[in-house]
XYZ file of C-alpha atoms in Angstrom:
752
model
C -33.583 -21.560 -28.475
C -36.071 -18.700 -27.266
C -38.128 -18.850 -23.190
C -39.066 -22.499 -22.583
C -37.584 -24.952 -24.919
C -36.375 -28.082 -25.434
C -32.561 -28.399 -26.115
C -31.377 -32.385 -27.780
C -28.307 -33.781 -26.358
C -26.167 -37.013 -26.542
C -25.278 -39.202 -23.254
C -22.001 -40.730 -22.522
C -23.603 -44.432 -23.801
C -24.241 -42.896 -27.152
C -28.603 -42.196 -26.706
C -29.952 -38.933 -27.998
C -32.034 -37.656 -24.576
C -33.845 -33.249 -24.474
C -32.815 -30.606 -21.248
C -35.512 -28.050 -20.865
C -33.663 -24.808 -21.070
C -34.421 -21.212 -20.233
C -33.898 -17.699 -22.420
C -36.365 -15.074 -22.192
C -33.241 -11.955 -22.853
C -35.009 -9.329 -25.256
C -38.805 -10.728 -25.123
C -39.380 -13.776 -24.948
C -40.673 -14.743 -20.703
C -44.235 -14.341 -21.918
C -44.204 -17.632 -23.721
C -43.243 -19.320 -20.302
C -45.441 -17.295 -18.024
C -47.955 -13.686 -19.136
C -45.272 -11.875 -17.338
C -44.778 -7.403 -18.013
C -42.245 -8.390 -19.775
C -40.123 -4.943 -19.874
C -37.006 -4.173 -18.374
C -38.215 -1.619 -15.899
C -40.907 -3.843 -14.432
C -39.191 -5.419 -11.750
C -40.518 -8.458 -9.416
C -39.582 -11.569 -6.946
C -39.421 -15.114 -8.392
C -40.420 -18.386 -6.439
C -39.310 -20.963 -8.525
C -41.107 -24.174 -8.175
C -39.940 -27.146 -11.042
C -42.192 -30.721 -11.476
C -39.121 -32.655 -12.949
C -38.076 -36.355 -13.196
C -36.550 -36.962 -10.153
C -33.339 -38.584 -11.541
C -32.739 -35.128 -13.449
C -30.966 -32.367 -12.114
C -33.120 -28.923 -11.972
C -31.432 -25.258 -11.276
C -33.577 -21.840 -11.616
C -31.703 -18.624 -10.108
C -31.860 -19.625 -5.784
C -30.300 -22.045 -3.813
C -33.413 -25.073 -3.807
C -35.462 -24.116 -0.839
C -37.307 -28.493 -0.573
C -37.362 -30.848 -2.988
C -40.675 -33.947 -2.130
C -41.083 -36.632 -4.260
C -44.975 -35.567 -6.960
C -47.797 -36.969 -4.034
C -48.444 -40.507 -6.288
C -45.876 -39.979 -8.998
C -42.444 -41.596 -7.507
C -40.462 -40.960 -10.849
C -41.238 -37.232 -10.235
C -40.419 -34.547 -7.522
C -41.064 -31.016 -7.319
C -38.353 -28.572 -6.557
C -38.751 -25.256 -4.456
C -36.470 -22.381 -4.843
C -35.964 -19.347 -2.283
C -37.318 -16.776 -3.421
C -35.296 -14.297 -6.196
C -34.019 -10.433 -5.344
C -36.499 -8.128 -7.598
C -35.230 -8.558 -11.277
C -36.231 -8.232 -14.716
C -38.809 -10.659 -15.949
C -35.372 -11.011 -19.154
C -33.554 -12.522 -15.928
C -35.368 -15.718 -15.087
C -34.625 -19.027 -15.499
C -34.928 -22.737 -15.617
C -32.519 -25.485 -16.154
C -33.944 -29.415 -16.406
C -31.789 -32.262 -17.638
C -28.908 -34.854 -16.830
C -24.864 -32.941 -15.876
C -21.729 -33.001 -13.911
C -20.611 -30.694 -11.800
C -17.114 -28.676 -10.075
C -17.070 -26.164 -7.381
C -15.348 -24.305 -4.926
C -15.793 -21.205 -3.078
C -13.848 -17.629 -3.783
C -12.571 -16.312 -1.283
C -15.564 -14.297 0.470
C -17.878 -17.400 -0.156
C -19.614 -17.745 -2.521
C -20.066 -21.875 -4.239
C -19.595 -21.326 -7.750
C -20.147 -24.871 -9.823
C -20.318 -24.781 -13.178
C -22.716 -28.133 -15.070
C -20.582 -29.960 -17.703
C -22.427 -32.774 -19.708
C -22.253 -35.763 -18.599
C -18.113 -37.563 -18.263
C -17.084 -33.855 -19.076
C -16.649 -31.779 -15.765
C -12.924 -31.333 -15.499
C -13.359 -29.671 -18.729
C -15.312 -27.115 -16.182
C -12.153 -26.194 -14.428
C -10.866 -23.651 -16.272
C -14.869 -21.675 -16.141
C -14.137 -22.391 -12.861
C -10.581 -20.811 -12.031
C -12.235 -17.669 -13.576
C -15.065 -17.701 -12.229
C -13.378 -17.436 -8.323
C -11.366 -15.306 -9.166
C -14.054 -13.249 -12.092
C -16.387 -12.488 -8.560
C -14.360 -11.702 -5.927
C -12.176 -8.872 -8.713
C -15.749 -6.915 -8.699
C -17.388 -6.864 -5.743
C -13.652 -4.815 -5.425
C -13.482 -2.931 -8.006
C -17.332 -2.026 -7.849
C -16.492 -2.460 -3.756
C -20.130 -3.889 -3.451
C -20.962 -7.698 -2.710
C -21.933 -10.307 -5.298
C -25.643 -10.167 -3.956
C -27.264 -14.267 -4.016
C -24.868 -16.275 -1.874
C -24.829 -18.924 -5.409
C -23.237 -18.486 -8.917
C -24.041 -20.793 -11.432
C -22.818 -21.350 -14.789
C -24.370 -23.586 -17.414
C -22.456 -25.210 -21.336
C -26.261 -25.788 -23.084
C -26.482 -27.332 -26.207
C -28.193 -25.398 -27.915
C -28.089 -22.274 -27.774
C -28.647 -19.255 -30.107
C -26.582 -17.048 -27.862
C -23.138 -16.545 -27.051
C -23.829 -17.282 -23.464
C -26.963 -14.994 -21.601
C -26.312 -13.376 -17.306
C -29.420 -15.176 -15.865
C -28.897 -13.500 -12.254
C -26.880 -17.171 -10.591
C -27.760 -19.159 -13.567
C -25.676 -18.178 -16.369
C -26.215 -20.063 -19.482
C -23.633 -20.843 -22.430
C -23.288 -22.192 -25.346
C -20.553 -25.408 -24.786
C -18.170 -23.355 -26.240
C -18.313 -20.606 -24.058
C -17.644 -22.473 -21.143
C -15.950 -25.557 -21.864
C -11.900 -26.720 -22.411
C -10.467 -29.604 -22.736
C -7.156 -29.926 -21.202
C -6.496 -31.379 -24.524
C -7.886 -30.536 -27.186
C -8.644 -27.039 -27.302
C -6.744 -23.815 -28.287
C -5.086 -21.296 -27.293
C -7.994 -19.021 -29.058
C -11.080 -20.965 -26.994
C -9.276 -20.831 -23.743
C -8.739 -16.951 -23.890
C -13.009 -16.784 -25.876
C -13.989 -18.009 -21.935
C -11.641 -16.180 -20.116
C -13.608 -13.114 -21.895
C -17.304 -14.825 -22.536
C -17.084 -15.341 -18.651
C -15.835 -11.634 -17.382
C -18.606 -10.246 -19.722
C -21.335 -12.195 -17.925
C -19.949 -11.875 -13.880
C -19.960 -8.563 -14.491
C -23.267 -8.648 -16.013
C -24.478 -10.162 -11.869
C -24.031 -6.369 -11.107
C -24.168 -3.663 -14.055
C -27.421 -4.912 -15.476
C -28.809 -7.510 -13.333
C -27.590 -5.372 -10.027
C -29.223 -2.411 -11.338
C -30.905 -1.929 -15.549
C -31.887 -0.040 -18.277
C -34.140 1.295 -18.167
C -35.590 0.737 -21.374
C -34.017 -1.225 -24.039
C -33.333 1.884 -26.376
C -31.010 2.296 -23.114
C -29.210 -1.946 -23.435
C -26.040 -0.821 -24.396
C -25.509 0.329 -20.765
C -25.712 -3.209 -19.865
C -23.254 -4.509 -22.949
C -20.827 -2.457 -24.206
C -19.942 -1.287 -19.925
C -19.366 -6.251 -19.768
C -17.852 -5.511 -22.854
C -15.563 -2.905 -21.750
C -14.339 -4.812 -17.758
C -14.586 -8.116 -19.626
C -10.548 -6.757 -20.768
C -10.460 -5.243 -16.746
C -11.265 -8.137 -16.062
C -9.582 -10.858 -17.715
C -6.011 -8.056 -17.830
C -6.000 -8.451 -13.837
C -6.895 -12.739 -14.174
C -4.749 -13.359 -17.161
C -2.086 -10.012 -17.370
C 0.343 -13.046 -19.833
C -2.786 -12.206 -23.506
C -2.128 -8.507 -23.072
C -5.755 -8.824 -24.591
C -6.665 -4.320 -24.498
C -4.335 -4.460 -26.661
C -5.583 -7.517 -28.730
C -9.392 -5.773 -28.018
C -7.727 -3.305 -30.347
C -8.993 -5.839 -33.770
C -11.595 -7.646 -31.519
C -13.993 -4.911 -30.685
C -12.380 -1.675 -32.098
C -11.736 -1.612 -35.081
C -14.619 -3.956 -36.083
C -15.759 -0.582 -34.063
C -15.219 2.063 -35.440
C -15.593 -0.176 -39.889
C -19.357 0.032 -39.324
C -20.528 3.092 -37.602
C -18.981 4.406 -40.514
C -21.027 3.755 -42.949
C -24.729 6.102 -43.072
C -26.710 2.185 -41.695
C -25.096 2.739 -38.327
C -27.166 4.238 -36.068
C -26.526 5.751 -32.486
C -25.667 3.199 -29.553
C -28.407 5.109 -28.332
C -31.525 4.058 -30.873
C -35.509 4.665 -29.990
C -36.716 0.853 -30.011
C -40.230 0.732 -30.467
C -41.269 -3.386 -31.492
C -39.500 -6.389 -29.617
C -37.646 -7.728 -33.264
C -36.403 -3.450 -33.530
C -34.371 -5.061 -29.693
C -32.685 -7.410 -31.177
C -31.747 -5.683 -34.518
C -29.281 -2.880 -31.528
C -27.521 -6.468 -30.103
C -24.385 -5.632 -32.844
C -21.742 -4.509 -32.525
C -22.575 -1.217 -31.871
C -24.316 -2.154 -28.426
C -21.708 -4.134 -27.441
C -18.655 -3.315 -29.577
C -18.646 0.197 -29.668
C -20.155 1.241 -25.714
C -17.596 -0.484 -24.825
C -14.376 1.914 -26.898
C -16.838 4.609 -24.974
C -16.872 4.077 -22.365
C -12.495 3.568 -22.695
C -12.147 6.579 -23.559
C -14.371 8.311 -20.763
C -12.322 5.762 -18.035
C -9.044 6.873 -20.117
C -10.138 10.247 -20.023
C -11.705 11.583 -15.988
C -9.085 8.291 -14.511
C -9.357 4.488 -12.696
C -10.243 6.438 -9.359
C -12.975 9.047 -10.532
C -14.664 5.925 -12.718
C -14.856 4.064 -9.744
C -16.314 6.264 -7.147
C -18.277 7.271 -9.619
C -19.404 3.356 -10.461
C -20.117 2.679 -6.463
C -21.951 5.169 -6.285
C -25.187 4.299 -9.294
C -24.884 0.558 -8.539
C -25.725 1.260 -4.903
C -28.051 4.634 -5.570
C -29.180 2.830 -8.208
C -29.423 -1.067 -6.552
C -32.258 -3.250 -7.654
C -33.707 0.019 -10.270
C -33.914 1.276 -13.277
C -31.628 3.925 -14.952
C -31.281 5.612 -18.158
C -27.200 7.084 -19.489
C -27.725 10.359 -17.837
C -28.068 8.625 -14.813
C -24.271 7.026 -15.302
C -22.998 10.543 -16.476
C -24.657 12.119 -13.461
C -22.405 10.187 -10.616
C -19.730 9.121 -13.067
C -19.123 13.878 -13.266
C -19.844 13.618 -10.123
C -17.176 11.705 -9.053
C -14.633 13.490 -11.383
C -15.087 17.108 -11.906
C -15.423 17.058 -15.302
C -17.935 17.471 -18.318
C -18.885 14.457 -18.539
C -22.232 14.919 -19.787
C -21.880 17.487 -22.034
C -18.463 15.383 -23.037
C -20.365 11.714 -23.748
C -23.436 12.657 -25.996
C -21.932 13.309 -28.776
C -20.976 9.994 -28.715
C -23.906 8.165 -27.227
C -26.720 10.225 -28.835
C -25.258 10.164 -32.712
C -24.351 7.903 -34.585
C -20.964 8.086 -36.379
C -17.441 9.856 -35.329
C -14.859 12.126 -36.360
C -12.203 12.185 -38.535
C -8.714 14.276 -37.313
C -6.988 16.022 -39.769
C -3.977 17.728 -38.551
C -0.854 19.017 -40.144
C 1.881 20.746 -38.763
C 4.983 22.843 -39.459
C 7.764 24.389 -37.160
C 8.789 26.788 -34.785
C 11.874 26.746 -33.665
C 11.587 23.998 -30.819
C 8.122 24.455 -31.573
C 5.303 22.082 -33.275
C 2.371 23.661 -34.086
C -0.169 21.160 -35.121
C -3.719 22.156 -36.966
C -6.116 20.462 -36.019
C -9.503 19.356 -37.738
C -12.723 17.466 -37.389
C -15.236 16.532 -39.362
C -17.696 12.487 -39.264
C -15.709 9.816 -41.090
C -17.199 8.423 -43.694
C -16.981 4.926 -45.533
C -17.608 6.396 -48.627
C -15.427 9.619 -48.441
C -18.114 11.676 -48.186
C -17.421 15.500 -46.791
C -19.958 16.679 -44.852
C -20.624 20.517 -43.002
C -23.441 20.067 -41.226
C -22.416 17.929 -38.857
C -21.732 19.478 -35.421
C -18.116 18.654 -33.697
C -17.283 16.516 -30.912
C -16.510 16.721 -27.860
C -12.639 14.721 -28.804
C -10.053 14.137 -25.687
C -7.430 14.439 -28.280
C -4.204 12.703 -26.278
C -0.708 13.883 -28.324
C 2.261 10.871 -27.556
C 6.097 12.896 -28.540
C 9.069 10.607 -29.378
C 9.966 11.655 -25.598
C 7.043 9.147 -24.570
C 5.297 12.560 -23.096
C 1.695 12.691 -23.812
C 0.508 15.439 -24.193
C -4.003 17.104 -23.306
C -6.429 18.465 -24.099
C -10.935 18.035 -25.196
C -11.114 19.142 -28.929
C -13.749 21.544 -29.487
C -14.743 23.539 -32.426
C -14.702 22.167 -35.674
C -10.440 23.677 -35.866
C -8.003 24.265 -32.787
C -3.848 24.193 -33.103
C -2.170 23.611 -30.600
C 1.492 24.154 -30.119
C 4.464 21.500 -28.691
C 7.188 22.686 -26.818
C 10.276 20.888 -27.442
C 10.510 18.740 -30.514
C 13.189 19.100 -33.409
C 11.534 19.075 -36.275
C 12.614 15.415 -37.405
C 10.506 13.879 -34.414
C 7.357 12.392 -34.693
C 3.684 12.794 -33.491
C 1.366 10.502 -33.057
C -2.402 11.156 -31.934
C -4.657 9.263 -30.115
C -2.603 8.170 -27.656
C -2.057 4.343 -26.965
C -5.305 4.252 -29.044
C -8.355 5.571 -26.519
C -9.906 7.909 -28.556
C -12.978 6.470 -30.719
C -12.507 8.223 -33.748
C -9.414 8.363 -36.782
C -6.663 9.847 -37.562
C -5.582 11.303 -40.973
C -2.246 12.692 -41.032
C -0.332 14.874 -43.571
C 2.182 13.130 -45.552
C 5.389 14.757 -43.554
C 4.021 13.624 -40.452
C 3.119 10.122 -41.173
C 6.400 9.686 -43.405
C 7.967 10.289 -39.498
C 5.078 7.990 -37.865
C 6.242 5.226 -40.021
C 10.561 5.877 -39.549
C 9.257 5.584 -35.731
C 7.191 2.043 -36.409
C 10.696 0.974 -37.892
C 12.542 1.879 -35.022
C 10.350 0.490 -32.742
C 9.832 2.756 -30.544
C 6.107 3.039 -30.572
C 4.231 0.598 -28.388
C 1.969 -2.543 -29.970
C -0.823 -0.103 -30.241
C 0.032 2.920 -31.434
C 1.630 0.560 -34.342
C -1.965 -0.439 -34.892
C -3.535 2.283 -34.375
C -1.130 3.727 -37.284
C -1.662 0.887 -40.362
C -5.729 0.548 -39.381
C -6.351 4.813 -40.064
C -4.158 4.073 -42.884
C -5.947 0.913 -44.807
C -9.495 3.000 -43.179
C -8.362 6.206 -45.535
C -8.081 4.430 -48.382
C -9.969 2.412 -48.623
C -12.794 5.036 -48.448
C -10.938 6.747 -51.082
C -8.618 9.351 -49.408
C -5.767 8.303 -49.450
C -4.845 5.161 -52.179
C -4.724 1.133 -51.786
C -1.164 0.591 -53.068
C 0.543 3.231 -50.984
C -1.217 1.245 -48.219
C 0.082 -2.009 -49.331
C 3.737 -0.232 -49.298
C 2.856 0.765 -45.830
C 1.715 -3.022 -45.048
C 5.540 -4.428 -46.190
C 7.103 -1.606 -43.843
C 6.336 -3.846 -40.582
C 8.264 -6.776 -41.870
C 10.186 -6.604 -38.690
C 6.805 -6.133 -36.894
C 7.005 -8.565 -33.559
C 3.213 -8.245 -32.020
C 0.110 -10.996 -32.710
C -2.307 -7.589 -32.665
C -0.192 -5.922 -35.446
C -0.655 -8.749 -37.466
C -4.095 -9.455 -37.188
C -4.873 -6.328 -38.501
C -2.972 -6.591 -41.171
C -4.316 -9.716 -41.870
C -7.699 -8.549 -41.681
C -7.561 -5.597 -43.156
C -5.094 -7.545 -46.558
C -8.661 -9.906 -46.562
C -10.633 -7.526 -47.174
C -7.808 -6.362 -50.424
C -7.518 -10.440 -51.258
C -11.981 -10.564 -51.084
C -11.827 -7.752 -53.462
C -10.034 -8.924 -56.272
C -11.443 -12.403 -56.717
C -12.579 -12.122 -59.763
C -9.809 -10.632 -60.845
C -7.582 -11.659 -63.299
C -3.867 -11.747 -61.262
C -5.583 -13.553 -58.496
C -1.777 -14.741 -58.547
C 0.146 -11.678 -58.217
C -2.278 -11.547 -55.208
C -1.645 -14.730 -54.039
C 2.253 -14.129 -54.351
C 2.085 -11.183 -52.640
C 0.451 -12.665 -49.529
C 2.627 -14.751 -48.883
C 5.491 -12.805 -49.252
C 3.515 -10.373 -46.908
C 3.433 -12.847 -44.025
C 6.556 -15.637 -44.904
C 9.119 -13.782 -42.761
C 6.412 -14.757 -39.859
C 7.190 -18.200 -40.674
C 10.793 -19.204 -39.270
C 10.120 -16.785 -36.188
C 6.453 -18.881 -34.769
C 8.120 -22.266 -35.420
C 6.253 -25.072 -36.096
C 5.963 -26.321 -32.900
C 4.945 -24.860 -28.825
C 8.527 -25.310 -26.970
C 8.158 -26.120 -23.803
C 7.225 -21.484 -21.120
C 6.285 -20.121 -25.047
C 4.002 -17.875 -24.601
C 0.324 -17.097 -24.498
C 0.687 -14.553 -28.031
C 2.788 -16.560 -29.372
C -0.130 -19.961 -29.529
C -1.890 -17.268 -31.379
C -0.019 -16.110 -33.687
C 1.915 -19.653 -35.433
C -2.137 -19.747 -36.351
C -2.444 -17.010 -37.649
C 0.764 -17.472 -39.641
C -0.051 -21.191 -41.002
C -3.770 -20.100 -41.847
C -2.369 -16.636 -44.027
C 0.060 -19.197 -46.344
C -2.168 -21.564 -46.055
C -4.529 -19.544 -47.915
C -2.301 -18.478 -50.427
C -1.118 -21.539 -51.484
C 2.576 -21.700 -50.201
C 4.759 -25.007 -50.749
C 6.416 -25.579 -47.843
C 3.361 -24.835 -45.732
C 0.641 -26.651 -47.856
C 2.786 -30.010 -48.140
C 3.215 -29.965 -44.014
C -0.579 -29.682 -43.810
C -1.061 -32.675 -45.766
C 1.918 -34.192 -43.545
C 0.481 -33.679 -40.481
C -2.945 -34.274 -41.168
C -2.355 -37.625 -42.351
C 0.026 -38.119 -39.163
C -3.302 -36.544 -37.427
C -5.688 -39.612 -39.134
C -3.660 -41.682 -37.741
C -3.837 -40.846 -34.109
C -0.738 -38.298 -34.522
C -2.798 -36.026 -33.488
C -2.416 -32.160 -34.520
C -2.089 -30.026 -31.767
C -5.113 -27.743 -31.140
C -3.696 -24.285 -31.334
C -3.036 -25.862 -34.994
C -5.247 -27.674 -35.982
C -8.078 -25.080 -37.702
C -5.231 -23.877 -40.572
C -4.296 -26.559 -40.931
C -7.645 -28.483 -41.322
C -9.026 -25.495 -43.457
C -5.733 -25.722 -45.515
C -5.417 -29.496 -46.085
C -9.489 -28.846 -47.908
C -8.607 -26.189 -50.149
C -6.631 -28.640 -51.774
C -8.331 -31.401 -51.166
C -10.150 -33.327 -53.032
C -13.692 -35.636 -52.433
C -11.558 -38.231 -50.409
C -10.500 -34.497 -48.048
C -13.529 -33.632 -47.366
C -14.593 -37.658 -46.443
C -12.274 -37.419 -44.251
C -12.972 -34.733 -43.118
C -16.661 -35.729 -41.592
C -15.710 -38.829 -40.860
C -13.730 -36.455 -38.568
C -16.468 -33.715 -37.554
C -19.129 -37.908 -36.758
C -16.558 -39.473 -34.763
C -16.058 -35.856 -31.513
C -16.323 -35.502 -28.982
C -15.872 -31.619 -28.114
C -18.309 -28.683 -29.145
C -14.326 -27.492 -29.800
C -13.863 -29.110 -32.071
C -17.635 -30.551 -34.053
C -17.656 -26.495 -34.445
C -13.869 -25.880 -35.502
C -14.013 -28.735 -38.922
C -16.939 -26.884 -39.472
C -16.072 -23.831 -39.969
C -12.783 -24.977 -41.957
C -15.407 -26.981 -44.712
C -15.947 -24.101 -45.899
C -12.362 -24.023 -47.451
C -13.478 -26.295 -50.221
C -13.114 -25.131 -53.718
C -14.662 -27.877 -55.849
C -18.750 -26.395 -56.797
C -19.999 -30.122 -55.992
C -18.024 -30.696 -52.479
C -19.199 -26.642 -51.976
C -22.393 -27.667 -52.640
C -21.569 -30.664 -50.673
C -20.896 -29.109 -47.240
C -24.339 -26.237 -48.061
C -25.672 -29.138 -48.412
C -24.222 -30.783 -44.195
C -25.270 -28.000 -42.503
C -28.856 -28.124 -43.393
C -28.746 -32.736 -43.121
C -28.923 -31.536 -38.127
C -25.430 -33.184 -38.195
C -24.225 -29.506 -37.621
C -26.864 -28.498 -33.959
C -28.754 -24.760 -35.591
C -26.815 -22.247 -33.054
C -23.372 -22.596 -36.179
C -25.507 -23.032 -39.423
C -25.187 -20.071 -39.462
C -20.638 -20.214 -39.244
C -21.381 -23.356 -41.535
C -22.792 -21.152 -44.511
C -20.396 -18.755 -43.644
C -17.600 -19.854 -43.962
C -18.668 -21.821 -47.504
C -18.512 -17.923 -49.048
C -14.555 -17.036 -48.447
C -13.852 -18.438 -51.740
C -15.453 -17.148 -54.927
C -16.877 -19.605 -56.509
C -18.370 -20.847 -53.109
C -19.527 -16.276 -52.736
C -21.988 -17.549 -55.726
C -22.930 -21.058 -54.457
C -24.059 -19.825 -51.481
C -26.457 -16.505 -51.576
C -28.177 -18.651 -54.652
C -28.454 -21.697 -51.473
C -29.307 -19.071 -48.294
C -32.348 -17.496 -51.374
C -33.277 -21.041 -52.701
C -33.068 -22.568 -48.451
C -34.763 -19.194 -46.837
C -37.536 -20.218 -46.503
C -36.711 -23.204 -44.175
C -33.881 -20.566 -42.502
C -36.681 -18.574 -40.998
C -38.086 -20.247 -39.995
C -35.501 -22.806 -38.146
C -34.835 -18.893 -36.779
C -38.270 -17.573 -36.849
C -35.774 -13.486 -36.221
C -32.728 -12.894 -34.196
C -28.387 -12.148 -34.500
C -28.322 -15.377 -36.606
C -30.194 -14.454 -39.641
C -28.394 -10.569 -39.332
C -25.704 -12.625 -39.009
C -26.462 -14.943 -42.591
C -27.577 -12.480 -44.409
C -23.999 -9.924 -43.793
C -21.787 -13.326 -44.311
C -23.341 -13.947 -47.378
C -23.780 -11.086 -48.874
C -20.911 -8.756 -47.971
C -18.037 -9.839 -50.143
C -20.299 -9.067 -53.555
C -18.904 -6.430 -55.288
C -20.813 -5.031 -58.256
C -24.029 -2.733 -58.105
C -25.895 -5.600 -59.754
C -25.719 -8.071 -57.013
C -26.202 -4.851 -54.442
C -29.945 -4.607 -56.400
C -30.387 -7.873 -56.333
C -29.730 -9.014 -53.023
C -32.594 -5.563 -51.871
C -34.787 -7.453 -54.766
C -35.027 -10.277 -53.212
C -35.415 -9.647 -48.830
C -37.705 -6.915 -50.662
C -39.538 -9.928 -50.876
C -39.543 -11.949 -48.075
C -39.096 -9.600 -45.375
C -37.794 -10.375 -42.013
C -38.570 -6.596 -39.847
C -36.038 -7.766 -37.650
C -33.483 -7.585 -40.483
C -33.347 -4.813 -42.289
C -30.656 -2.556 -40.702
C -28.675 -5.670 -41.558
C -29.723 -6.077 -44.557
C -29.323 -1.920 -45.669
C -25.576 -2.719 -43.949
C -24.784 -5.683 -46.527
C -26.438 -3.314 -49.288
C -24.038 -0.394 -48.262
C -21.088 -2.398 -48.566
C -20.868 -4.079 -51.403
C -21.592 -0.782 -53.176
C -17.997 0.245 -50.917
C -16.593 -2.406 -53.005
C -17.849 -1.541 -56.052
C -16.893 1.921 -55.556
C -13.398 1.043 -54.483
C -12.640 -1.377 -56.853
C -13.335 1.367 -59.229
C -11.525 3.705 -58.240
C -8.388 2.151 -57.130
C -8.269 -1.343 -59.698
C -6.627 -0.160 -62.050
C -4.002 0.592 -59.964
C -4.011 -2.113 -58.113
C -3.869 -4.455 -61.205
C -0.967 -2.440 -62.341
C 1.434 -2.082 -58.467
C 0.893 -6.462 -57.654
C 1.535 -7.005 -61.824
C 4.978 -4.990 -60.830
C 4.991 -6.287 -58.130
C 4.902 -9.588 -58.239
């Protein structure tokens, strides 16, 4: 799925055919035509395609002419207008059979969404988003979209989520198509996010491009930030900035705490090194530090600086420092001095805070040091310039720049019992370690509902990360989770579910697993009557997401009522009384987790019959819930049977590793099929993800060495960093279990 390749699709009549499509980023334009395949070597392109006359033929620009091929009446020659000056990786062409829907935006730009034949209604949602998004970006950047058309097209076989080719954006089907009946709220939101991300690139990446791959984050980090701004504008009911906490911010903090992380800006030489940095650091940490910078200088200065930056470098290439210069000039703040530490070095600080009372004044003592996932302290690291914000109980926010390792800060008018929270709104990219007294006050504020969901998330997430690193107690963290019993926010519960899932996974091999399951049921059971089983008229998007989460978590913990209801609804589903789209994934995984061969056969039949790729994908991932070893092996073999699209195989195999037996059998399967998998993917992010999915769950030094030895004997340059990160995670989990295992055993056996 690189360069100029063929993509298999099935026509409405059931015939298998092929489309010709492209994917050139990062260094695969050279597979299609001779070129200087580097982002700074820009050129214009005159594209001509010769193809069957009954096929749709698309490229970056509108059609200039279309004539029959001489002596070949079944073929045509299509010429396109000359492109703007641009990088090789943005050239694109597609030939195949597609339907489309179209609309002009308020500026007259013709937008088309191309879908598989017979499915054009599935393009309407993405069209709606696009028609809103292009004008939004034009207003935000104060620069018009520079082309006359924008095509978005769903490709059957596509390795990436999407690709921002100028004027012809390519997508996985699951990242573009929304079925009005069978698509879940999660999928609909995902489509809105991906469309917002790729259209942002038309300015940030296409109009102005990074000089070299070292500065990739300028493209991806920025687009990953502004997609949230765009979706918040289009769909305020999503509360998408709160969801950012789990989807980007927390993921970036977790990875960047590893010794095997890397700076946002990392030197790149070989093409294999380029592929390795299309990762959580470039996207999620990049987005997080942009968000912090936006908050630091304010929206007006940020927009003004972006406008002058994009204007000065239109059709050119830039370094990170160019962006800092324009934002600094617009804001009058020391952007370069502050931000260089966040992009030029890996990691982030933990700010330790204590306080004492002086009359009606609270005096804080702050000390920053590099946060490490293993809890190690480093005295040699120079301090970051940290934009600190302090939220008071009365709602006021005080801000200052923490530039030294230690500092004190006085807050007037704060009583001895008032809570104070650092990192107001959870905008800063750092963790906070509170004194016991300050944390107790914060927990009381949470119980009383006195702070926002983003701040409640931040307290819980930091407490968990500190415990995982050995700086706090995991048992105390579990008690903190129980204190969120009255929590109402979907994102906060999502984070609790992720963190609890890590504890549960850590203890899969313990002899007190039943007690662990009981705790999980206790944690999520109170939510079930709040969300119910069926959507109510006019209910919120976020309630739909929460219902799916609650059913999934209770099903995973074998809650009797939930398992019984899932079985009942699944039987009705098989008899055409269909499960609501939002509940299919959790119900599928629940019935498979307690099911037998008959259940698996029924699910495979549903997969075979599914006409919507979203449905096939959710079935594939649910199949990983089976627990019987014979069935696990069948599922793994099915992943490589040809019935699963190659871009989805990795995620299906990864899903199998979530159970104890699945963890062991998946790793054995990957080792056995490694040569086949490398031949399938060659290199790239999919193999890196596969390595992480199938190895990070282990909890012993023995397994870490086994993983290292296997990949030492089977080296693949583009996966080296992922292997290092996986082995580090295994050793961290082993240390966590050794450190807290006895205390956890006592807690669960007594508590349950």
